[in-house]
Coordinates of C-alpha atoms in Angstrom, one line a residue:
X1 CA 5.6 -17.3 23.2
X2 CA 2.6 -16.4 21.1
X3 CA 3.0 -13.0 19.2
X4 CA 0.9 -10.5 18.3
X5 CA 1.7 -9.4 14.8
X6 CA 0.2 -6.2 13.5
X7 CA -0.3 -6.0 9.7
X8 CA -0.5 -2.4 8.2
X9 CA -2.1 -2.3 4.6
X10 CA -5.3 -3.5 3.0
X11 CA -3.8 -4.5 -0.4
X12 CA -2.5 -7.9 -2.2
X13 CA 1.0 -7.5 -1.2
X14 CA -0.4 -7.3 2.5
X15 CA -2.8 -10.6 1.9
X16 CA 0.4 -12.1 1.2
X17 CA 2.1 -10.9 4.1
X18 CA -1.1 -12.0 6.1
X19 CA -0.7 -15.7 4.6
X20 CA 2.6 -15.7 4.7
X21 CA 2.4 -15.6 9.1
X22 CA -1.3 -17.2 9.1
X23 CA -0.2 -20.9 10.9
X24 CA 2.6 -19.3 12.4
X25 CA 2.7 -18.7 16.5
X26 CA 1.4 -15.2 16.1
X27 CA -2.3 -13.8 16.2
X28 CA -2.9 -11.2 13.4
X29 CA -4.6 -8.0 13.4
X30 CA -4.7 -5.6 11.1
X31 CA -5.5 -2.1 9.9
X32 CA -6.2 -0.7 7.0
X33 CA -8.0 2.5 5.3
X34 CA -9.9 -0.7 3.2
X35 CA -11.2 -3.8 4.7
X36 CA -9.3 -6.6 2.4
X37 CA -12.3 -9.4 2.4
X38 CA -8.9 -11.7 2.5
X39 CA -7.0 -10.5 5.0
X40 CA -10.1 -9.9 7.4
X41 CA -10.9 -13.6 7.3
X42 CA -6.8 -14.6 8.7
X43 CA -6.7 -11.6 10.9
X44 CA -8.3 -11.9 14.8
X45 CA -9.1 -8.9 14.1
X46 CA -9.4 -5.7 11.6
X47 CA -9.7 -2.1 11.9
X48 CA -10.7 0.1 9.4
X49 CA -8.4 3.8 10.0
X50 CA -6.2 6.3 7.6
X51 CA -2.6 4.1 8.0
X52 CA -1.0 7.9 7.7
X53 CA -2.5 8.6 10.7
X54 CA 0.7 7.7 13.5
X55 CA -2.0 8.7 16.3
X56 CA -4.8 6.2 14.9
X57 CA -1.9 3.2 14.7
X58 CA -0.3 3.8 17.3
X59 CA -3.8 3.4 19.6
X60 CA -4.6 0.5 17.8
X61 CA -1.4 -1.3 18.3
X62 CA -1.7 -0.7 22.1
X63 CA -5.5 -1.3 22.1
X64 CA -4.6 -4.9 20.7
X65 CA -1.2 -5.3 22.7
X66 CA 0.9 -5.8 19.6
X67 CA 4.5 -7.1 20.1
X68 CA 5.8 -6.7 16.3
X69 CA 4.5 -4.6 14.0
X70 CA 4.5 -5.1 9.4
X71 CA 4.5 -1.9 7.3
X72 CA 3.2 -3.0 4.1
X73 CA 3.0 0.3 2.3
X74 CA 5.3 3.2 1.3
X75 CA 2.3 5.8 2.8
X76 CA 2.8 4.8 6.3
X77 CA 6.4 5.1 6.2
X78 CA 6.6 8.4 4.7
X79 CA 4.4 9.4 7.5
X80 CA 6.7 7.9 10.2
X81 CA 4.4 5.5 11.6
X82 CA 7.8 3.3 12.2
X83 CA 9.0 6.0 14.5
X84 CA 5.7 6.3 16.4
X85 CA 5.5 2.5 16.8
X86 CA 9.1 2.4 18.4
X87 CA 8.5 5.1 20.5
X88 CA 5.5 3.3 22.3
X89 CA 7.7 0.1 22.6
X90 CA 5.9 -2.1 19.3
X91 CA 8.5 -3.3 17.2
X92 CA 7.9 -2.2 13.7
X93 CA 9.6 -4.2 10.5
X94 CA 10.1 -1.4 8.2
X95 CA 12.1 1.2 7.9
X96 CA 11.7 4.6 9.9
X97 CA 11.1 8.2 7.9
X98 CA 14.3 8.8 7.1
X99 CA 15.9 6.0 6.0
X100 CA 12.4 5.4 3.8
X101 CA 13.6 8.6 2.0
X102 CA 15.5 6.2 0.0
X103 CA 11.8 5.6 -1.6
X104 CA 9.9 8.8 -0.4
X105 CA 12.5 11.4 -2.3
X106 CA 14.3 10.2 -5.5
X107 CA 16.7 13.2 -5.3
X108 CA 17.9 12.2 -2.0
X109 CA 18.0 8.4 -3.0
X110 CA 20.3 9.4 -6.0
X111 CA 22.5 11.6 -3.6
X112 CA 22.9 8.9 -1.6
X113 CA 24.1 6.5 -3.9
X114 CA 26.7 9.6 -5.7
X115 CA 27.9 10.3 -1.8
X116 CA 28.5 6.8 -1.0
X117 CA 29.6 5.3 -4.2
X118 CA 27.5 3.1 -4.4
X119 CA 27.5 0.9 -7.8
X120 CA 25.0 0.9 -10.2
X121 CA 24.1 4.5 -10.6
X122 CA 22.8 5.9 -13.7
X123 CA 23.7 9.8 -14.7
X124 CA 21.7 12.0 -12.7
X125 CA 20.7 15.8 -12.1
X126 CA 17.5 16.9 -9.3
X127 CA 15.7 20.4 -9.9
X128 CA 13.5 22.5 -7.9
X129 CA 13.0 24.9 -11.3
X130 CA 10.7 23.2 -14.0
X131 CA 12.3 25.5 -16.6
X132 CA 15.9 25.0 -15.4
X133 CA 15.0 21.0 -15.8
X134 CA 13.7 21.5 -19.2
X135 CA 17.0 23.4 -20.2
X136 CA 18.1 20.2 -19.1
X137 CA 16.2 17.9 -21.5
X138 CA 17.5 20.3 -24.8
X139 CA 21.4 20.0 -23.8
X140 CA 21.6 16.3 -22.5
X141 CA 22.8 14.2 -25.4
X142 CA 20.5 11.3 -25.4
X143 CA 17.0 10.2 -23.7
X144 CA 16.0 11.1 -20.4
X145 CA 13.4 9.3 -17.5
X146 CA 11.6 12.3 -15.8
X147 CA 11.0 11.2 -12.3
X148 CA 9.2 13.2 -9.8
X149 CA 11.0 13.3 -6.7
X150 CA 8.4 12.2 -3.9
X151 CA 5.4 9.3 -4.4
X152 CA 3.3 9.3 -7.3
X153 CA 2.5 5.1 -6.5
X154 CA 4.7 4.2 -9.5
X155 CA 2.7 6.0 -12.5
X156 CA 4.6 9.3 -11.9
X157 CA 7.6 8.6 -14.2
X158 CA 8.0 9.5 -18.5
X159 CA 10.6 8.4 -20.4
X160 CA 11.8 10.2 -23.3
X161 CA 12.2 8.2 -26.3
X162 CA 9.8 5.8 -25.0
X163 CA 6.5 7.1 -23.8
X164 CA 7.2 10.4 -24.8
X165 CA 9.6 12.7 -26.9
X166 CA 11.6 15.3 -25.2
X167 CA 9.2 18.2 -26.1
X168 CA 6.2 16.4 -24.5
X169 CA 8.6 15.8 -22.0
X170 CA 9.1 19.1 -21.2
X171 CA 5.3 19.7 -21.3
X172 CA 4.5 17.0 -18.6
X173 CA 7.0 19.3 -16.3
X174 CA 5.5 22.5 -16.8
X175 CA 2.4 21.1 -16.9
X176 CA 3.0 19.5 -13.3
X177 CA 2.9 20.5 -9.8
X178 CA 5.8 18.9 -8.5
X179 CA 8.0 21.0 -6.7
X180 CA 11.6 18.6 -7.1
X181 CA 12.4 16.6 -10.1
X182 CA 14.8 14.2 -11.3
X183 CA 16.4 13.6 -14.5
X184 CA 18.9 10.8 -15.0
X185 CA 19.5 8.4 -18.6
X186 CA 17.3 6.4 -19.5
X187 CA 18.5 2.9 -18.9
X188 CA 18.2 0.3 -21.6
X189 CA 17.5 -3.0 -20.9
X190 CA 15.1 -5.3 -19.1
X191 CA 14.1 -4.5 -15.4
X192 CA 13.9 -6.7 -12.9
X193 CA 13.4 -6.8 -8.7
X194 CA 15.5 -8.4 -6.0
X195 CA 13.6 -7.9 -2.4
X196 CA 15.8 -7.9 0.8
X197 CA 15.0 -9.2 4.2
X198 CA 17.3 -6.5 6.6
X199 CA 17.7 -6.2 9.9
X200 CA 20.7 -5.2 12.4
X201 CA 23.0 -4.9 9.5
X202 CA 23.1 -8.1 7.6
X203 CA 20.4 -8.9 5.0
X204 CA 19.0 -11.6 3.0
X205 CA 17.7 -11.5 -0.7
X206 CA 14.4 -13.3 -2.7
X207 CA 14.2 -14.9 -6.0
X208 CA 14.8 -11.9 -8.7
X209 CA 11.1 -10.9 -10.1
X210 CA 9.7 -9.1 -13.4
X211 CA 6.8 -7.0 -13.0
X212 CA 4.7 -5.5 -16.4
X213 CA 3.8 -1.7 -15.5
X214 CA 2.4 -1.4 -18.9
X215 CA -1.5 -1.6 -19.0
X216 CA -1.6 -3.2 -22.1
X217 CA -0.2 -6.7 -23.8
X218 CA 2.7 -6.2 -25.6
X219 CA 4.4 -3.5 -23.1
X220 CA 1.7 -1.1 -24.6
X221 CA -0.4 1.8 -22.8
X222 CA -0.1 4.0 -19.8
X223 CA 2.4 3.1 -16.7
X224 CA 0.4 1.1 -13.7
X225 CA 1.3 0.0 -10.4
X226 CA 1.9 -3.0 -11.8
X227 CA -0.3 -5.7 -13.8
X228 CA 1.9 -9.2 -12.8
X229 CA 5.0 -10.5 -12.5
X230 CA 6.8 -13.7 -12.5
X231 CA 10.0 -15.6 -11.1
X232 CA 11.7 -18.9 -11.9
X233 CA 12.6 -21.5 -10.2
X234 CA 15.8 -20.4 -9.6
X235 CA 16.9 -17.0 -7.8
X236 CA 17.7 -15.5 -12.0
X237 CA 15.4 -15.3 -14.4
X238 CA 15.2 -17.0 -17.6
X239 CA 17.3 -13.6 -19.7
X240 CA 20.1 -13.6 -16.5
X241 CA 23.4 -15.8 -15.5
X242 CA 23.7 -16.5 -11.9
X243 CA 26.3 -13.5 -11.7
X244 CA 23.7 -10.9 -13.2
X245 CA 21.9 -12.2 -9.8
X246 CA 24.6 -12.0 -7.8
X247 CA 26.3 -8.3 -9.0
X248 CA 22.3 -7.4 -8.2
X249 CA 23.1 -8.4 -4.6
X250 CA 26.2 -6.8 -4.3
X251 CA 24.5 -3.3 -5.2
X252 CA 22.0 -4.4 -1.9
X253 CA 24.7 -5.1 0.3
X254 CA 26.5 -1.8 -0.3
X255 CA 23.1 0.0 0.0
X256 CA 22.4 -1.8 3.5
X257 CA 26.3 -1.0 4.8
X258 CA 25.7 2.7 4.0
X259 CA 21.8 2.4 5.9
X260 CA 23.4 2.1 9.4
X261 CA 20.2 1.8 10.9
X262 CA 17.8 0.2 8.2
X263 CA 15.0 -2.0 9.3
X264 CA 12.4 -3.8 6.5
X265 CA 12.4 -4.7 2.9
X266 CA 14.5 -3.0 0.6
X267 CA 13.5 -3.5 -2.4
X268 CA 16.1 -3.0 -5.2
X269 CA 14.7 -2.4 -8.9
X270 CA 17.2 -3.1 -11.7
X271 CA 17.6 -2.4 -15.1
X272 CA 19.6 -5.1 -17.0
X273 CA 22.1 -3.4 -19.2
X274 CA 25.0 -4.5 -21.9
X275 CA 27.0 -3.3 -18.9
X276 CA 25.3 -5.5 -16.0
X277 CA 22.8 -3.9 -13.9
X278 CA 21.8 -0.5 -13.0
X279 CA 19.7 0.8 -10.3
X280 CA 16.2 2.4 -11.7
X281 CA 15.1 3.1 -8.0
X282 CA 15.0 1.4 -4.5
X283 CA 11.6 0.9 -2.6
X284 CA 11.3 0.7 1.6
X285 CA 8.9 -2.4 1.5
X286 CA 8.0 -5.0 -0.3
X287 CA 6.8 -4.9 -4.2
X288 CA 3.2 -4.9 -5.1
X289 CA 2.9 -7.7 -7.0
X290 CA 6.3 -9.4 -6.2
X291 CA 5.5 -9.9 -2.6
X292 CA 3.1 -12.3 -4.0
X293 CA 5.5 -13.9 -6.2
X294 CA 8.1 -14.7 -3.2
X295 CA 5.8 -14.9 0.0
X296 CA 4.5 -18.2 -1.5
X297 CA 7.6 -19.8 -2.1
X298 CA 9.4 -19.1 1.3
X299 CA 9.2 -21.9 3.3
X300 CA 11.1 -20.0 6.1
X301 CA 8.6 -18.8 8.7
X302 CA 8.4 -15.2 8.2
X303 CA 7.4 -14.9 11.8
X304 CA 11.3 -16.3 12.6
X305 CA 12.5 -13.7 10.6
X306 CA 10.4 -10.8 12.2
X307 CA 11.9 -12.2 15.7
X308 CA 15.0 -12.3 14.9
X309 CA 15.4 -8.6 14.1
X310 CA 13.0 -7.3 16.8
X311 CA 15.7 -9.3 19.1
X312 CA 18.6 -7.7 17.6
X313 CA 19.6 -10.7 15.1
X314 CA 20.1 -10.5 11.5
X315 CA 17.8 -12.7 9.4
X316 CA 17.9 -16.1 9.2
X317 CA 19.3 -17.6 5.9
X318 CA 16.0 -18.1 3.8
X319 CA 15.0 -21.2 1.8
X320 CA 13.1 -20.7 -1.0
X321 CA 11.0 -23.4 -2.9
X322 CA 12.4 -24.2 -6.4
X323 CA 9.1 -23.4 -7.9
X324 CA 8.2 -20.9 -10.3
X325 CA 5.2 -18.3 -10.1
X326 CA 3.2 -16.2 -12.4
X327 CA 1.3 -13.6 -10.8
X328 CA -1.7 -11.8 -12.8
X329 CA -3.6 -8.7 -11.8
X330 CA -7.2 -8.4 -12.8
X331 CA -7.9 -4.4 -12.9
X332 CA -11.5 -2.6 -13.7
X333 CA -12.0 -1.7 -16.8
X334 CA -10.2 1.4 -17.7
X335 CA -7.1 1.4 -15.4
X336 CA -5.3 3.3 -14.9
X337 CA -7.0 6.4 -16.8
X338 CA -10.6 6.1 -16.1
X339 CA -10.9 3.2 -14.6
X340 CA -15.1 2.0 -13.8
X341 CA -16.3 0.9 -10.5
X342 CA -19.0 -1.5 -9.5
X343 CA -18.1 -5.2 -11.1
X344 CA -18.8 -8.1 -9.4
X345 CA -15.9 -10.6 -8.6
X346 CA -17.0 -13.9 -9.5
X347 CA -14.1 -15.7 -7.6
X348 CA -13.3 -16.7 -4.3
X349 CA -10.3 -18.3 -2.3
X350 CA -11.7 -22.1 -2.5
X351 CA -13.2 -21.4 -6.4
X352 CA -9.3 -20.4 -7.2
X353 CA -8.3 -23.8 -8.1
X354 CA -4.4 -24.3 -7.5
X355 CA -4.0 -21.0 -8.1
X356 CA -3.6 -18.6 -5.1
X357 CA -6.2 -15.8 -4.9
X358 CA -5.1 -12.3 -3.5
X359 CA -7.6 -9.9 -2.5
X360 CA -6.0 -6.5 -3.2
X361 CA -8.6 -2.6 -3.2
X362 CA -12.2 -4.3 -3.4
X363 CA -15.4 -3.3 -2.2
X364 CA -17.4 -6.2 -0.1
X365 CA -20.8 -5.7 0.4
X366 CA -23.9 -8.1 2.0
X367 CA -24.4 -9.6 -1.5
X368 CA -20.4 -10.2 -2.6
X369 CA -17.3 -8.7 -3.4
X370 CA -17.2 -5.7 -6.1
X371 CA -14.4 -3.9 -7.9
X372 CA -13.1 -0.6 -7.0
X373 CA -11.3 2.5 -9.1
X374 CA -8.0 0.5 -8.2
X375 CA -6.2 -3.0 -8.8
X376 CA -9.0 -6.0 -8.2
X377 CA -6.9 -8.6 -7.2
X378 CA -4.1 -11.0 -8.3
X379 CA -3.9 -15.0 -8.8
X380 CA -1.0 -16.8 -8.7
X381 CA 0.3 -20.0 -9.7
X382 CA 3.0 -22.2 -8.8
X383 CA 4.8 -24.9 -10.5
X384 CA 7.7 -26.3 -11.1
X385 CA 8.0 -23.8 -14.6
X386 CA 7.2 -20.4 -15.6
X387 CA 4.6 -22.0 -18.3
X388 CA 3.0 -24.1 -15.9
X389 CA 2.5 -21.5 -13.5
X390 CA 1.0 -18.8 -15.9
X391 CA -1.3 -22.3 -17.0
X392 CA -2.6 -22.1 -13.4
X393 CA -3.3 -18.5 -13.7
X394 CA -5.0 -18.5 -16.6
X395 CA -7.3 -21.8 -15.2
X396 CA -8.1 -19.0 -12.1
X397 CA -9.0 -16.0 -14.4
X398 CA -11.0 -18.3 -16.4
X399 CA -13.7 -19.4 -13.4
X400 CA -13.2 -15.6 -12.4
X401 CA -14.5 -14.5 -15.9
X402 CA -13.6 -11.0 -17.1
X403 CA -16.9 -8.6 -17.2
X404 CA -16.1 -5.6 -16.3
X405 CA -12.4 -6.4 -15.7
X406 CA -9.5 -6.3 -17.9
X407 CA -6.5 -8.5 -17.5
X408 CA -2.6 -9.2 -19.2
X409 CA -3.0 -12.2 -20.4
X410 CA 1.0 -12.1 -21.6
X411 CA 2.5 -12.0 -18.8
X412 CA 4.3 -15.3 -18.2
X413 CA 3.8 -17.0 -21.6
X414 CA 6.6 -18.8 -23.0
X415 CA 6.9 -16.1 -25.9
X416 CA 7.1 -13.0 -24.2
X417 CA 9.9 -14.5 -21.8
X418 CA 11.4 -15.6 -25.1
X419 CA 11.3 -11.9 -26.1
X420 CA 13.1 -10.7 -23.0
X421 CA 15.8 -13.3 -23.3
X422 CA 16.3 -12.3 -27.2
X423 CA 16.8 -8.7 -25.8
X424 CA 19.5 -9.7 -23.7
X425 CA 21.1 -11.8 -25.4
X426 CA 21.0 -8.7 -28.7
X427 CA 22.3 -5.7 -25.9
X428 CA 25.3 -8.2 -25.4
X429 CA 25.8 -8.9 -28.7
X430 CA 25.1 -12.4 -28.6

């Protein structure tokens, strides 16, 4: 039985989840409130609409007779267009509104974890009262991440004693308008992403990824939604053991037992510590860029896993290719501050080389494809090592040329993995 898959999201992590089922027994259509040039050319068919909107999704799930349907970003979710989808009978792989409050509301994520013990839990305080939380920040003994408690698409958080000190800290607060915020340490230590399949209570996890938020080489400039990332060819990567991996895991599989009812990706992002790893925050869907670190190296059907949870099955064990990838964002210049609109994209799917070329917020018009005030788009390479892979890359971003873009050429090279692994290795005292 054919399927028809609908694919919410206009950005790169949904052109991966659009290649990831193109060739499977499904027909795709999408919707988006941008129409991704990539994903419009795999998708029957694509409708332009606000993906908040329940109302507008919900007719267009019905209007193309849709039997599963993909969330792709947090948006939709926090706007319960999960729960709208079940309710008119389309089966929807992601999570409903309030179990994606363990993304939408960092307060009640870190409740959670304190009420259900669940390991990996940094020291924590939420406040409604900008000056109570800035009391806060002058008694704690030691350095603080400010987090505010709803979305802010991942450039919402300040760390004290990193990107800022504890009186601009306290600035940023008053300064905002956010009505809840969290404080909790600041974790030391090198982050990394595990991504888990779940469905009907039983999960399964991805190859562990490291995105670069930092605009800048070097780990420098403002926070982004993310400028690349890169995985191994094993599940670890090159500064974890096998059992870093695996206590990772365990901290999912105590999350998913306490989520009776949790349907989607959760996404779990770690800090790696002198004492193992800590939770920095958990995401209802898949990460922008690591879906397109992972998508590419499944060799599962994705569309086999999306059956088997909209028929009451937990997902199938996944087989992942022992390849490596390097992802690597190309942004308009100025991101994330002030970024400028209105370059050309000299690249396209077939002029990618062996790299793979993901579309993400572009503008295409009669005479070609042109940047907007967000993320370009991302290519990736895969090999059978990290320094291949970012080799790839670079080959890609070379034919795409870099007028009015601005990329991280870092990410991936053999010395800044060296650095993360000396950072390990000196927080354990090796």
């Amino acid at each position: 039985m054919r399927e028809n898959v609908l694919l919410i999201g206009g950005g790169g992590r949904e052109h991966a989840i659009a290649r990831a089922l193109e060739g499977s027994e499904a027909d795709i259509y999408a919707c988006a409130g941008n129409r991704n040039p990539g994903i419009a050319r795999i998708a029957s068919d694509f409708e332009t609409l606000e993906t908040t909107d329940p109302d507008a999704v919900v007719a267009y799930a019905e209007e193309v007779e849709a039997t599963i349907a993909v969330v792709g970003p947090e948006a939709p979710l926090a706007a319960g267009v999960a729960d709208a989808l079940e309710e008119v009978g389309v089966y929807a792989f992601g999570p409903k509104q309030a179990d994606a409050r363990i993304e939408t509301d960092k307060a009640f994520q870190r409740r959670f974890m304190a009420e259900n013990d669940i390991p990996g839990c940094p020291d924590f305080e939420t406040f409604d009262d900008p000056e109570a939380a800035c009391e806060y920040i002058d008694e704690y003994d030691g350095d603080l991440a400010i987090k505010p408690a709803g979305l802010t698409g991942g450039k919402g958080v300040k760390v004290v004693g990193d990107q800022v000190t504890a009186e601009e800290g306290k600035e940023y607060i008053r300064d905002s308008d956010y009505d809840r915020i969290v404080l909790e340490e600041r974790l030391i230590g090198e982050e990394f992403t595990v991504q888990a399949f779940v469905a009907n209570g039983g999960f399964e996890t991805a190859p562990a990824v490291q995105d670069h938020k930092r605009a800048y080489e070097g780990d420098e400039g403002p926070n982004t939604g993310g400028m690349g990332s890169y995985t191994d060819a094993t599940r670890e990567l090159p500064f974890m053991t096998a059992e870093d991996y695996e206590e990772a895991v365990s901290i999912i599989e105590a999350t998913v037992d306490a989520l009776d009812d949790y349907t989607g990706i959760l996404y779990g992002q770690f800090m790696l510590t002198a004492d193992g790893p800590k939770v920095v925050e958990f995401n209802a869907r898949f990460g922008d860029p690591e879906a397109m670190n992972t998508l590419p190296v499944l060799e599962t059907d994705f569309l086999d896993v999306l059956v088997a949870a909209r028929n009451g099955e937990t997902p199938p064990e996944l087989e992942f290719a022992e390849r490596a990838t390097v992802c690597k964002y190309a942004v308009p210049e100025g991101y994330p501050t002030d970024p400028e609109a209105g370059a050309k994209v000299q690249i396209d799917e077939e002029g990618a080389g062996d790299a793979l070329l993901y579309y993400a917020s572009v503008d295409e018009r009669d005479d070609g494809i042109y940047t907007t005030t967000s993320r370009s788009f991302a290519v990736v390479g895969v090999a059978d090592s990290i320094t291949e892979a970012e080799e790839i890359a670079e080959d890609a971003l070379a034919v795409a040329g870099e007028e009015g873009l601005h990329v991280r050429h870092d990410i991936g090279k053999p010395d800044l993995v060296q650095r993360r692994i000396d950072h390990v290795e000196n927080l354990r005292g090796n």
